[in-house]
Coordinates of C-alpha atoms and ligand atoms in Angstrom, one line a residue:
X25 CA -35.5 33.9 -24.9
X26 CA -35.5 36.8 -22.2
X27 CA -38.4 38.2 -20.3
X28 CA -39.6 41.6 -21.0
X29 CA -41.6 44.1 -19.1
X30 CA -42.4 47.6 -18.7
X31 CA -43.0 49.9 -15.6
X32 CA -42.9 53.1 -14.1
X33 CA -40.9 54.0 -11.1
X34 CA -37.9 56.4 -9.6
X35 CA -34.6 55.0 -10.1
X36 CA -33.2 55.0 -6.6
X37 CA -36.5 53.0 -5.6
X38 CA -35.5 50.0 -8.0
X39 CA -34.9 46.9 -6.0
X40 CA -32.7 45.1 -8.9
X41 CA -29.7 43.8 -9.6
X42 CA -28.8 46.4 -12.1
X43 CA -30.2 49.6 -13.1
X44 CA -29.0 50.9 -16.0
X45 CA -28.6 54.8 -16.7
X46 CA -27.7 57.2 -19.6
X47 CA -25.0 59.2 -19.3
X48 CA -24.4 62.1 -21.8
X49 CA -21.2 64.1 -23.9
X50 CA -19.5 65.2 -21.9
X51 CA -20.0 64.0 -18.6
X52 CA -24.1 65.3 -18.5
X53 CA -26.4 62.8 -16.5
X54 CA -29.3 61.8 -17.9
X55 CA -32.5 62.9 -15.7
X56 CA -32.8 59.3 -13.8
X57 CA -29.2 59.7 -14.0
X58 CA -29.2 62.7 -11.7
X59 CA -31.9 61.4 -9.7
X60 CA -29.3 58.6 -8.7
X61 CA -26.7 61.1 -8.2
X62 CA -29.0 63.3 -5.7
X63 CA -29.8 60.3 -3.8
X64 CA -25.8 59.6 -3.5
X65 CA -25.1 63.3 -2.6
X66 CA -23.2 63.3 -5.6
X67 CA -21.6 59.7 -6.1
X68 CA -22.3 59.8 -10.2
X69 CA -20.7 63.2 -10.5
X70 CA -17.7 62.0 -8.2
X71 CA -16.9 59.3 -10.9
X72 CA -17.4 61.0 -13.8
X73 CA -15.5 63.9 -12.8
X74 CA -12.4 61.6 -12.2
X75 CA -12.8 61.2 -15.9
X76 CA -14.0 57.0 -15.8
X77 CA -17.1 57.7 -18.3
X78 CA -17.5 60.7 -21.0
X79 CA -20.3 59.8 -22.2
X80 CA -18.9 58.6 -25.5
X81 CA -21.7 56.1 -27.0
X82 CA -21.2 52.8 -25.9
X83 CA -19.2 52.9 -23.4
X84 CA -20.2 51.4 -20.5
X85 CA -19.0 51.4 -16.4
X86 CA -20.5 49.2 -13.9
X87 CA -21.1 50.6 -10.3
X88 CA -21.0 49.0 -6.8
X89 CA -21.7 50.2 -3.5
X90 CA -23.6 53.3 -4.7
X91 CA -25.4 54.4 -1.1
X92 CA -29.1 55.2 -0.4
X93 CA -30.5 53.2 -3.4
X94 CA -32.3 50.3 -4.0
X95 CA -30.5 48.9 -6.8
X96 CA -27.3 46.5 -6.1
X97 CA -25.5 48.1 -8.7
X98 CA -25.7 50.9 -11.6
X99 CA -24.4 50.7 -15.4
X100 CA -23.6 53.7 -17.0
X101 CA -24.1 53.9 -20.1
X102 CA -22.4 56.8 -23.0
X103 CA -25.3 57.7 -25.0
X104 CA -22.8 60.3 -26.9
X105 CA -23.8 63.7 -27.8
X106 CA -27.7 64.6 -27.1
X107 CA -28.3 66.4 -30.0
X108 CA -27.1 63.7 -31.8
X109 CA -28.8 61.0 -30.1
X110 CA -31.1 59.0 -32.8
X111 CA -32.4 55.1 -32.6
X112 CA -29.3 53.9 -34.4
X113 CA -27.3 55.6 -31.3
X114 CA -29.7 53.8 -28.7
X115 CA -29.5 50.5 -30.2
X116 CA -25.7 50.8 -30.1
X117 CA -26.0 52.1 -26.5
X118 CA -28.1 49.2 -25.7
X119 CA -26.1 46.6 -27.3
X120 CA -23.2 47.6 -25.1
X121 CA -24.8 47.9 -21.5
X122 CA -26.4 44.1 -22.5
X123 CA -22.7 43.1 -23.2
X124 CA -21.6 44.7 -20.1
X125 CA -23.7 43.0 -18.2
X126 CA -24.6 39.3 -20.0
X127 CA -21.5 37.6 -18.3
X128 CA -21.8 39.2 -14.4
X129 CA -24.1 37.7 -11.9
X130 CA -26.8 39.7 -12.9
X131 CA -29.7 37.7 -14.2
X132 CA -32.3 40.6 -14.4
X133 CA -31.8 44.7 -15.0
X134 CA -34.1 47.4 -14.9
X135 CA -33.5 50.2 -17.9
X136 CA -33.9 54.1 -17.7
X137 CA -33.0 54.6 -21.4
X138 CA -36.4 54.0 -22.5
X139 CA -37.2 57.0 -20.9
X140 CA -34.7 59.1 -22.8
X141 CA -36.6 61.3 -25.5
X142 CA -35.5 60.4 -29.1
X143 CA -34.9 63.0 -31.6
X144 CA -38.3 61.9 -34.1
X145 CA -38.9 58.2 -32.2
X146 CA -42.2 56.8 -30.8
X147 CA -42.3 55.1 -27.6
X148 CA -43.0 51.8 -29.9
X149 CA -39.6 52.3 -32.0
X150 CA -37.6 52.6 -28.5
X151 CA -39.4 49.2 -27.0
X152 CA -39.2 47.8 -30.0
X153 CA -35.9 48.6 -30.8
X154 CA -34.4 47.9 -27.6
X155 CA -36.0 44.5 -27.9
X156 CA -35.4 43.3 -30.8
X157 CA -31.5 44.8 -30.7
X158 CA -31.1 43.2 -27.0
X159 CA -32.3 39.8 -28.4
X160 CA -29.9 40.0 -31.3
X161 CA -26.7 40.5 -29.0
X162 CA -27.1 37.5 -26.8
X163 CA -28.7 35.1 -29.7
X164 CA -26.3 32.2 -30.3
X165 CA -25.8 29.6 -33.0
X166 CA -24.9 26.9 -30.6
X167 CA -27.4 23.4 -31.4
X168 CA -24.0 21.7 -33.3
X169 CA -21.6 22.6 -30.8
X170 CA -21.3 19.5 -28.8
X171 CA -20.1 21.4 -25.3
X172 CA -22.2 24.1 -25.7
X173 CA -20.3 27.2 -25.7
X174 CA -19.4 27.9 -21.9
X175 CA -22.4 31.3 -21.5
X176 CA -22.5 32.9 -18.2
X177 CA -23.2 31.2 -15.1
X178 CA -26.2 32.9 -14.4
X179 CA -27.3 34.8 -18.0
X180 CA -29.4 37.8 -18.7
X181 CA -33.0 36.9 -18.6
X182 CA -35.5 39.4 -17.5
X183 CA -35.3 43.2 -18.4
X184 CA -37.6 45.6 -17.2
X185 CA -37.9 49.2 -19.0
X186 CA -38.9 52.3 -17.4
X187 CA -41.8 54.4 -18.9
X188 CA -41.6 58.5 -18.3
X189 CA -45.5 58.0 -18.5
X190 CA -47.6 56.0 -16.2
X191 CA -50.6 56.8 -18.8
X192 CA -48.1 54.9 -21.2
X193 CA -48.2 51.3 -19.7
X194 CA -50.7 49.7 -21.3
X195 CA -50.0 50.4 -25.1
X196 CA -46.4 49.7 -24.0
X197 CA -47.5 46.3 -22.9
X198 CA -49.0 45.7 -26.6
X199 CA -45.4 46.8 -28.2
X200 CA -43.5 44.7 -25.6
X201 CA -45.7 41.7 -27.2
X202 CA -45.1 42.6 -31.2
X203 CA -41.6 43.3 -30.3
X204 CA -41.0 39.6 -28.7
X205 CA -43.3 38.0 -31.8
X206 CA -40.9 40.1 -33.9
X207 CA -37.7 38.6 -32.1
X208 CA -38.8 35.5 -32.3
X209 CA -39.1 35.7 -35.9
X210 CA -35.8 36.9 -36.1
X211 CA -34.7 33.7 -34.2
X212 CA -36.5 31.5 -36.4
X213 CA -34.5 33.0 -39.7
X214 CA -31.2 33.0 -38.2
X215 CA -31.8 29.4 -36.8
X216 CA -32.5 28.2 -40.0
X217 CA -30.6 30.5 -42.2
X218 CA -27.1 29.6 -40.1
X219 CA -27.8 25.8 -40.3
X220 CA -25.8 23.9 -42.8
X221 CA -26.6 23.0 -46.4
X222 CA -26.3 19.0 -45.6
X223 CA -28.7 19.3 -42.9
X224 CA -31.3 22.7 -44.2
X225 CA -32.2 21.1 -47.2
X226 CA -35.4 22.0 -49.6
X227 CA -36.5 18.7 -47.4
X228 CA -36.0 20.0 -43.9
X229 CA -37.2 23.6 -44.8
X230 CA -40.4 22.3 -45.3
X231 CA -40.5 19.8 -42.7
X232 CA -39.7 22.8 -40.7
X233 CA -42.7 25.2 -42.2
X234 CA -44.8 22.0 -42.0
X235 CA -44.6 21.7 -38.5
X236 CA -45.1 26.0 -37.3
X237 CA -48.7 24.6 -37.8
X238 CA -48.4 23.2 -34.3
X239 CA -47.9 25.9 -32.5
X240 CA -49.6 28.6 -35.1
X241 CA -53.1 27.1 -35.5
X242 CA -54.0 30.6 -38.0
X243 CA -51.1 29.1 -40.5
X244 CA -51.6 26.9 -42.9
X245 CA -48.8 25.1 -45.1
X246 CA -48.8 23.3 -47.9
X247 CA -45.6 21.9 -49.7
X248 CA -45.7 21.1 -53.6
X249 CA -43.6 18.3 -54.5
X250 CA -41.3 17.4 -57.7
X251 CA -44.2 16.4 -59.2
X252 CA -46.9 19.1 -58.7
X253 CA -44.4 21.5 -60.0
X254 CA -44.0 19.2 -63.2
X255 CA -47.5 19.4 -63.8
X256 CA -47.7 23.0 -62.9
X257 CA -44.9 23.5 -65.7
X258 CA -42.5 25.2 -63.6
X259 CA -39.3 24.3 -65.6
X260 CA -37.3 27.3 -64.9
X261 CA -37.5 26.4 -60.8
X262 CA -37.1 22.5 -61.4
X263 CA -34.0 23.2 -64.0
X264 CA -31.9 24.4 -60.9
X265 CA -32.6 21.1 -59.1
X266 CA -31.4 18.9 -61.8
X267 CA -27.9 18.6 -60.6
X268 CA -28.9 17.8 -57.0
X269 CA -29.9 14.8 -55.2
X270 CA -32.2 17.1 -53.4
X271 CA -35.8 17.2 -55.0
X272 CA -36.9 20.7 -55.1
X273 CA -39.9 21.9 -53.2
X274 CA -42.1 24.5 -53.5
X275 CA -43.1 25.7 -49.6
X276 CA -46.8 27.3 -49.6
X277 CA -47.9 29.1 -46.6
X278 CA -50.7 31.0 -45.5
X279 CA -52.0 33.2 -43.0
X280 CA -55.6 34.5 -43.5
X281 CA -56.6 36.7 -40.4
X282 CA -59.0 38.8 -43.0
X283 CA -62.3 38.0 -45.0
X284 CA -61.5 35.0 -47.4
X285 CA -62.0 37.3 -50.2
X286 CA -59.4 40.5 -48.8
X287 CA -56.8 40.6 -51.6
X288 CA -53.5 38.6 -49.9
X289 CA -49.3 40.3 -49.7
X290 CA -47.3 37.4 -51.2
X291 CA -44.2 36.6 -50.3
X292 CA -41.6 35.0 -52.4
X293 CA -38.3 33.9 -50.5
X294 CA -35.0 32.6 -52.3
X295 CA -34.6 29.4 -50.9
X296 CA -31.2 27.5 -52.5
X297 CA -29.8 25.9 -49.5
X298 CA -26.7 25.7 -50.9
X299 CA -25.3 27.3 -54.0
X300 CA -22.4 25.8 -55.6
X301 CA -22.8 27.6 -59.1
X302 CA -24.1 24.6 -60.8
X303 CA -21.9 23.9 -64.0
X304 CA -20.6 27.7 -63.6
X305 CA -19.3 26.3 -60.7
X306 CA -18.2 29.3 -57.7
X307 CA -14.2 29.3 -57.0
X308 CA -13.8 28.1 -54.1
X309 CA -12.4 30.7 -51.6
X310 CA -15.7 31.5 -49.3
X311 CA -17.8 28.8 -50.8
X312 CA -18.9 27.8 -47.0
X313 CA -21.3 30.9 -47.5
X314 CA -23.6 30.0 -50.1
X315 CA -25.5 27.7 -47.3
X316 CA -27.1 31.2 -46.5
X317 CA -28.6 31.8 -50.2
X318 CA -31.5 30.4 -48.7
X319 CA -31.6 33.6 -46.7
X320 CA -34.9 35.2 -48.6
X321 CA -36.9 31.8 -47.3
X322 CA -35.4 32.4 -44.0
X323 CA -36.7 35.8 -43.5
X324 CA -39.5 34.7 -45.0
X325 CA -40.6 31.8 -42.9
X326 CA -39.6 34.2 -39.7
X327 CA -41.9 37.1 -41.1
X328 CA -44.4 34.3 -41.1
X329 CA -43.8 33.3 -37.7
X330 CA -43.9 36.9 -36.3
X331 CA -47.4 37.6 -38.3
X332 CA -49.0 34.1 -36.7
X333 CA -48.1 35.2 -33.4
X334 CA -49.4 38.8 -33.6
X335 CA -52.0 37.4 -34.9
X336 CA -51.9 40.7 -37.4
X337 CA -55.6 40.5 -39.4
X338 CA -54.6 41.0 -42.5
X339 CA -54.2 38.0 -45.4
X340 CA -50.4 36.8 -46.3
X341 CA -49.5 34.2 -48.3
X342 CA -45.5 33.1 -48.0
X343 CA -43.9 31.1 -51.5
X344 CA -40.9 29.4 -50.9
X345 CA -39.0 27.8 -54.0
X346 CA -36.5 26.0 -52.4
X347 CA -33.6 23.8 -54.9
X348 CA -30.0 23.2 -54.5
X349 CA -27.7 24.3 -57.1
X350 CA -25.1 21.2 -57.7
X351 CA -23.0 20.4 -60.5
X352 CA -23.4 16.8 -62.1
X353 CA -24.1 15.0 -65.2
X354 CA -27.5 15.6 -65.0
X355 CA -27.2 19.3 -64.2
X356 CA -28.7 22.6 -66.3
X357 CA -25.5 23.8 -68.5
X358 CA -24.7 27.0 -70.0
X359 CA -26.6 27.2 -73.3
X360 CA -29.6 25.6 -72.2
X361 CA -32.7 26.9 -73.0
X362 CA -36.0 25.7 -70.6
X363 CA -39.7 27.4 -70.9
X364 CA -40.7 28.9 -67.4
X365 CA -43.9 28.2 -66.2
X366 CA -45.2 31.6 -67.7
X367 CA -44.5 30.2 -71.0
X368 CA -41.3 32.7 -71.7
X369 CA -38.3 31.1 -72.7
X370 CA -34.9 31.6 -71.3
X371 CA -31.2 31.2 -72.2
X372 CA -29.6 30.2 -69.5
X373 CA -26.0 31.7 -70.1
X374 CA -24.8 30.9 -66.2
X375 CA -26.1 28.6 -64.3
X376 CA -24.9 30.3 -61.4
X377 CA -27.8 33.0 -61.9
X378 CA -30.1 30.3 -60.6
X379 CA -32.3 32.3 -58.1
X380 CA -34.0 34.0 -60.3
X381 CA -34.7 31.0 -62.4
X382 CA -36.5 29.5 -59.4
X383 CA -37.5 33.1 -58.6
X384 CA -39.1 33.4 -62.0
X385 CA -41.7 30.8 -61.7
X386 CA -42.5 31.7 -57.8
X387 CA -43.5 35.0 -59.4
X388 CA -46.3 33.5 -61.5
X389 CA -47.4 31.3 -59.4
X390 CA -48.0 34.1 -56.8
X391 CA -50.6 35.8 -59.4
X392 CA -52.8 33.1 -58.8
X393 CA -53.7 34.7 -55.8
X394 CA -55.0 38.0 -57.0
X395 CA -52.3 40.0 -54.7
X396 CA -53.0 43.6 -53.2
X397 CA -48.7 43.2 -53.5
X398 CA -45.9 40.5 -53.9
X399 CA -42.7 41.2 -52.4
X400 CA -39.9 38.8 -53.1
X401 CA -36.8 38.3 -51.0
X402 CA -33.4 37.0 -52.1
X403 CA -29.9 36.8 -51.6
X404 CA -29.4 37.6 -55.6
X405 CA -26.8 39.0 -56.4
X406 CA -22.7 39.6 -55.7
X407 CA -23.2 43.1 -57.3
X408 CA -25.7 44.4 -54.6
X409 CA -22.3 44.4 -52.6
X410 CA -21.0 46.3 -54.8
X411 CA -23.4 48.9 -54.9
X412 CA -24.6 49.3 -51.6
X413 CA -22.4 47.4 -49.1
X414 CA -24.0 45.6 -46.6
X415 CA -25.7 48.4 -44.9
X416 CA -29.0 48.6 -46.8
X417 CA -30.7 46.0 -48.8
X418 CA -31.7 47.1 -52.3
X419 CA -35.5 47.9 -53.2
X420 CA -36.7 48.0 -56.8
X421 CA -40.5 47.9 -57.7
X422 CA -42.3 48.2 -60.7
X423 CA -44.5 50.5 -58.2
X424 CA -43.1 53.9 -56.9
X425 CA -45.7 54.0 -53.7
X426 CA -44.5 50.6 -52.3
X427 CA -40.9 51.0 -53.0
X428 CA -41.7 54.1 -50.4
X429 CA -43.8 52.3 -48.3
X430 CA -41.0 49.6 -48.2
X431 CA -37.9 52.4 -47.8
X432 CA -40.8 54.2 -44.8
X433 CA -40.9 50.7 -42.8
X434 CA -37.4 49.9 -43.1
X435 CA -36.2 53.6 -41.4
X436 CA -38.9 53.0 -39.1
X437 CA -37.7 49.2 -38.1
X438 CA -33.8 50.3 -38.4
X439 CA -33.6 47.9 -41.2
X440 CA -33.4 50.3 -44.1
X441 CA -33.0 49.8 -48.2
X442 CA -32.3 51.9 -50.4
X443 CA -33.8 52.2 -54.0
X444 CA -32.4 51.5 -57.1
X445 CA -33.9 52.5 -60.7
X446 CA -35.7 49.4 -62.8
X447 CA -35.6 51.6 -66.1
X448 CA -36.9 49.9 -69.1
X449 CA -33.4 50.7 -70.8
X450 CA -31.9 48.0 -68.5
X451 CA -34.1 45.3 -70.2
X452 CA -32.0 45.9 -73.6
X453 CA -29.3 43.9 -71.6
X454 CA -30.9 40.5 -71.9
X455 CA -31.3 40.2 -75.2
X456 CA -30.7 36.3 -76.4
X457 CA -30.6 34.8 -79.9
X458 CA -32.0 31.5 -79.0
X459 CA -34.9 32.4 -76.6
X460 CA -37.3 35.3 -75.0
X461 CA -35.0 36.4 -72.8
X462 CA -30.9 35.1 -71.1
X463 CA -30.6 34.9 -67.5
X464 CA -27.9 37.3 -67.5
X465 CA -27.4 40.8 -68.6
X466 CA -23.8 41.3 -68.0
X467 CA -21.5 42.6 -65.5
X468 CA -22.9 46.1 -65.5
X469 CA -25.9 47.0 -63.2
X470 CA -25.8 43.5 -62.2
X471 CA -28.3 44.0 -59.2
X472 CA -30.8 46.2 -61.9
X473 CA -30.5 43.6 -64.4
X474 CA -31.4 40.1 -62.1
X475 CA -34.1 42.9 -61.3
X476 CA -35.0 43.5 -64.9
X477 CA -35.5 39.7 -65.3
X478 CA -38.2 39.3 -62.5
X479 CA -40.4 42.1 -63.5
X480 CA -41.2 40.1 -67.1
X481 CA -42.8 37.6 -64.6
X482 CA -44.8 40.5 -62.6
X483 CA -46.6 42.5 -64.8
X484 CA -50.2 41.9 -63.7
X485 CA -49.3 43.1 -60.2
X486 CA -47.7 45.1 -57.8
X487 CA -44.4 44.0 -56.9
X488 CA -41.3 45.1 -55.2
X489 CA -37.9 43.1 -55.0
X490 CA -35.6 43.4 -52.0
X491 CA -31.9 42.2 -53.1
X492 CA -30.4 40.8 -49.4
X493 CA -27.1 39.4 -51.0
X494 CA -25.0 42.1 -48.4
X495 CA -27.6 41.8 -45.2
X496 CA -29.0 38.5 -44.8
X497 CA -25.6 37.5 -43.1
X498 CA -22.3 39.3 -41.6
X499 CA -19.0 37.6 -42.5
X500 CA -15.5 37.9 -40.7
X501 CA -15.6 36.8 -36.7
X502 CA -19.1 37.6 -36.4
X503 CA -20.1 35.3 -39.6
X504 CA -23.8 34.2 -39.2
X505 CA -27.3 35.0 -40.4
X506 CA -28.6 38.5 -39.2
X507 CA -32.4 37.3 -39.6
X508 CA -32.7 41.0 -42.2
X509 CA -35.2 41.8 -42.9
X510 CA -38.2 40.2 -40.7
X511 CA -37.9 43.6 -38.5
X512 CA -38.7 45.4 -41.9
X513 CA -41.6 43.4 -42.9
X514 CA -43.3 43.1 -40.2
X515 CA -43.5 46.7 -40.2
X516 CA -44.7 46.7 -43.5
X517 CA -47.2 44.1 -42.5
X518 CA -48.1 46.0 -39.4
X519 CA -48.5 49.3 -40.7
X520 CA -50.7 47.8 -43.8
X521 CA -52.9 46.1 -41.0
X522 CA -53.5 49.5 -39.3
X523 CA -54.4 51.1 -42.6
X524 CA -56.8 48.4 -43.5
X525 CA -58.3 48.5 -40.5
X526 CA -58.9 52.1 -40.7
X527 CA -60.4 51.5 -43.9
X528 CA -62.9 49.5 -42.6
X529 CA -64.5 51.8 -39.9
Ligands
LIG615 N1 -26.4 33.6 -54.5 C1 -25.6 34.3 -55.5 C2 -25.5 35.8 -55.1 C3 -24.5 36.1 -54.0 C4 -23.2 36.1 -54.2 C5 -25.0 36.6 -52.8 C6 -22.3 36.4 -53.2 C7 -24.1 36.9 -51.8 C8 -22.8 36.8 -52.0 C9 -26.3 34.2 -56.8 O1 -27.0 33.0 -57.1 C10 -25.3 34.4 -57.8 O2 -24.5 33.5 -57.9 N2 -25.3 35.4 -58.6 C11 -24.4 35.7 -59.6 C12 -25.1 36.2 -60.8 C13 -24.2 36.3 -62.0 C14 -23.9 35.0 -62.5 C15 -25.0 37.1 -63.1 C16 -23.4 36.7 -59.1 O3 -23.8 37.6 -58.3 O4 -22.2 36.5 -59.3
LIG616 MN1 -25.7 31.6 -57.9
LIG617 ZN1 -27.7 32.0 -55.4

């Protein structure tokens, strides 16, 4: 966890051990920049000229000895072509001076590119994006390593960023905070989405929720057991478990910083800590990374996290069916048919398309609560790589104005989905003989049609569905959890908090 602050100040009057400056396409200095080049009679212009940094984006050079400044050294950083310059570009930017910089002997940096107007950005998108983006770079997954791996002698830990506007300070101050309590939440999903099925199980999860109590006193958590859930008749979510020796839990959260009686946002996280298929067993090639479908709870507990510790006054309730999806003699099988808790029948054709079976009865349960808006997260299907890569997530809603509010929050917190149609048309594609409805529709529209499924369980409310399959985790040397997408609801959360708010006065 690093230190954050904000200031204003000249560059050349920094006393730090870095100060890190923009530098433009091609070769154009940044105002604090040239501020540090005056000061130098002309050492920044000297380097670039000799052609060391273009100002390509991302590339960085690290200065000693520049004269008649405070600063022990500068970083230049490429910010690319202005024009061109958007949040995506300073995240980048940013990413690469923290790199630069995290295994040198400097343990604390002051930042001018905060200052650096951005084509349609607020001041609280550049803090928070810097932030949450610096954060991200240096987080580690190190608690099973037993030497833990060799970081820098003396690591990053304190940043300070450089206001244009004195007047500025104290709002920035407030975005420095949600930023961190946003970070943190990110930490908090990635810490428990990168851990391993044999020790994140439904168990541990909500040992884990259980105990955020401590040090949230606004949250409250509440965890049903095998047995609750019997009596509650949620057979769809308890089918999944059969084949485990895990008992299934059912992870209830709640944050109520509004009237008792304000309509709550429900949250509904996949949580399958590890999912082998079931009888429709997975090949095995890439197995290893079915200990992240439990990525929707992840998110989901961190979004939690991040809304205790802003302390946001709005009411948000977090579900969390959590199973794991094992093969054995006692295990669902293809052909099955098991009543969910709503009373509709399914076909289970693939056991393998267990998350929205668990999904399914989180969904009714959640209308218990009189939502203003439930909003499930999963890691559901294979076919949302397809479709969209893992750039966005996927959005579809049974409700045009929150799949915008949703696709708003995500371009605003740089964690962006993109919408996909849930046409009645689809529905025709889980047709079964022997119940309501199968869990499968086919290999077509795979992403529409898990999608199709969950909205015969969300009728009596507003609901939006956020597939996460391609960005809950990166794969390939950089294989982990990417804690997507806490930044995006918070937003959400944050920007419905304002709007209630306003409502009341
Ligand atoms: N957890 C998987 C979806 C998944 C697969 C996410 C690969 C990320 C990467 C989900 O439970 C699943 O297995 N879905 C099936 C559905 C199919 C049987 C209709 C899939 O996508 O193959
Ligand atoms: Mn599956
Ligand atoms: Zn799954």
């Amino acid at each position: 966890m690093l230190e954050f602050s904000v200031k204003s100040g000249a560059p050349e009057k920094q006393r730090t051990a870095c100060l890190i400056v923009g530098v433009f396409e091609s070769r154009r200095l940044t105002p604090a920049a040239e501020t540090i080049d005056r000061a130098s009679e002309g050492f920044l212009t000297a380097v670039t000229r000799r052609g060391d940094m273009d100002g390509e984006i991302g590339d960085t050079l690290l200065l000693h000895g520049v004269p008649n400044i405070q600063a022990d050294r500068v970083l230049l950083v490429g910010l690319g072509k202005e024009r061109e310059l958007d949040i995506r570009g300073l995240v980048k930017a940013t990413r690469a001076a923290v790199e630069a910089l995290h295994h040198r002997g400097t343990s604390e940096c002051v930042s001018h590119l905060t200052e650096i107007d951005i084509r349609g950005c607020s001041l609280e998108q550049v803090l928070r994006q810097s932030i949450v983006s610096i954060e991200d770079t240096l987080y580690r997954f190190d608690e099973l390593k037993t030497d833990k791996e060799l970081g820098p002698r003396r690591p990053l830990r304190k940043v300070t960023f450089i206001l244009s506007n004195r007047k500025d300070l104290m709002e920035a101050e407030r975005h420095v905070r949600e930023a961190t309590a946003i970070s943190n939440g990110v930490r908090v999903a990635k810490n428990l989405a990168n851990r391993p099925g044999n020790l994140l199980t439904p168990t541990t999860m909500a040992d884990y929720a259980r105990k955020m109590t401590e040090t949230h006193v606004d949250l409250q958590v509440e965890v049903l057991d095998q047995s609750r859930m019997e009596a509650l008749g949620m057979n769809a979510l308890l089918s999944v478990a059969k084949g485990s020796s895990e008992p299934p839990k059912m992870i209830v959260m709640e944050h109520m910083g509004a009237d008792a009686d304000t309509p709550p946002i429900v949250l509904v996280g996949k949580g399958v800590t590890f999912d082998s298929g079931g009888i429709s067993l997975k090949p095995g090639p890439d197995m290893d990374q079915m200990k992240f479908d439990m990525g929707g709870a992840a998110a989901t507990i961190g979004v939690m996290s991040a809304v205790a510790e802003m302390q946001l006054p709005i009411n948000v309730v977090a579900l969390v069916p959590t199973v794991e999806n094992m093969p054995d003699g006692n295990a669902l099988k293809p052909g099955d048919v098991i009543r969910s808790m709503s009373g509709q029948t399914i076909e289970v054709l693939n056991t393998d398309a267990e998350g929205r079976l668990i999904l399914c009865d989180a969904l009714t349960y959640a209308g218990r609560y009189k939502p203003q808006a439930v909003i499930d997260l999963a890691t559901l299907t294979g076919a949302c790589l397809i479709a969209l890569g893992r750039v966005p997530s996927a959005v579809l809603s049974n409700k045009d104005a929150l799949a915008n509010e949703l696709i708003q929050a995500g371009e605003n917190a740089n964690d962006r989905v993109w919408q996909l149609p849930l046409w009645d048309e689809y529905q025709d594609q889980l047709k079964s003989n022997f119940a309501d409805m199968a869990n499968i529709g086919g290999r077509e529209g795979g992403t529409i049609t898990a999608a199709a499924f969950l909205s015969r369980f969300t009728r009596e409310y507003d609901w939006a569905h956020l597939d996460i399959a391609g960005t809950a985790w990166k794969v390939g040397d950089a294989k982990g959890a990417t804690g997507r997408p806490v930044a995006l609801l918070a937003e959400f959360l944050m920007k419905r908090a304002e709007q209630a708010s306003v409502g009341k006065k």
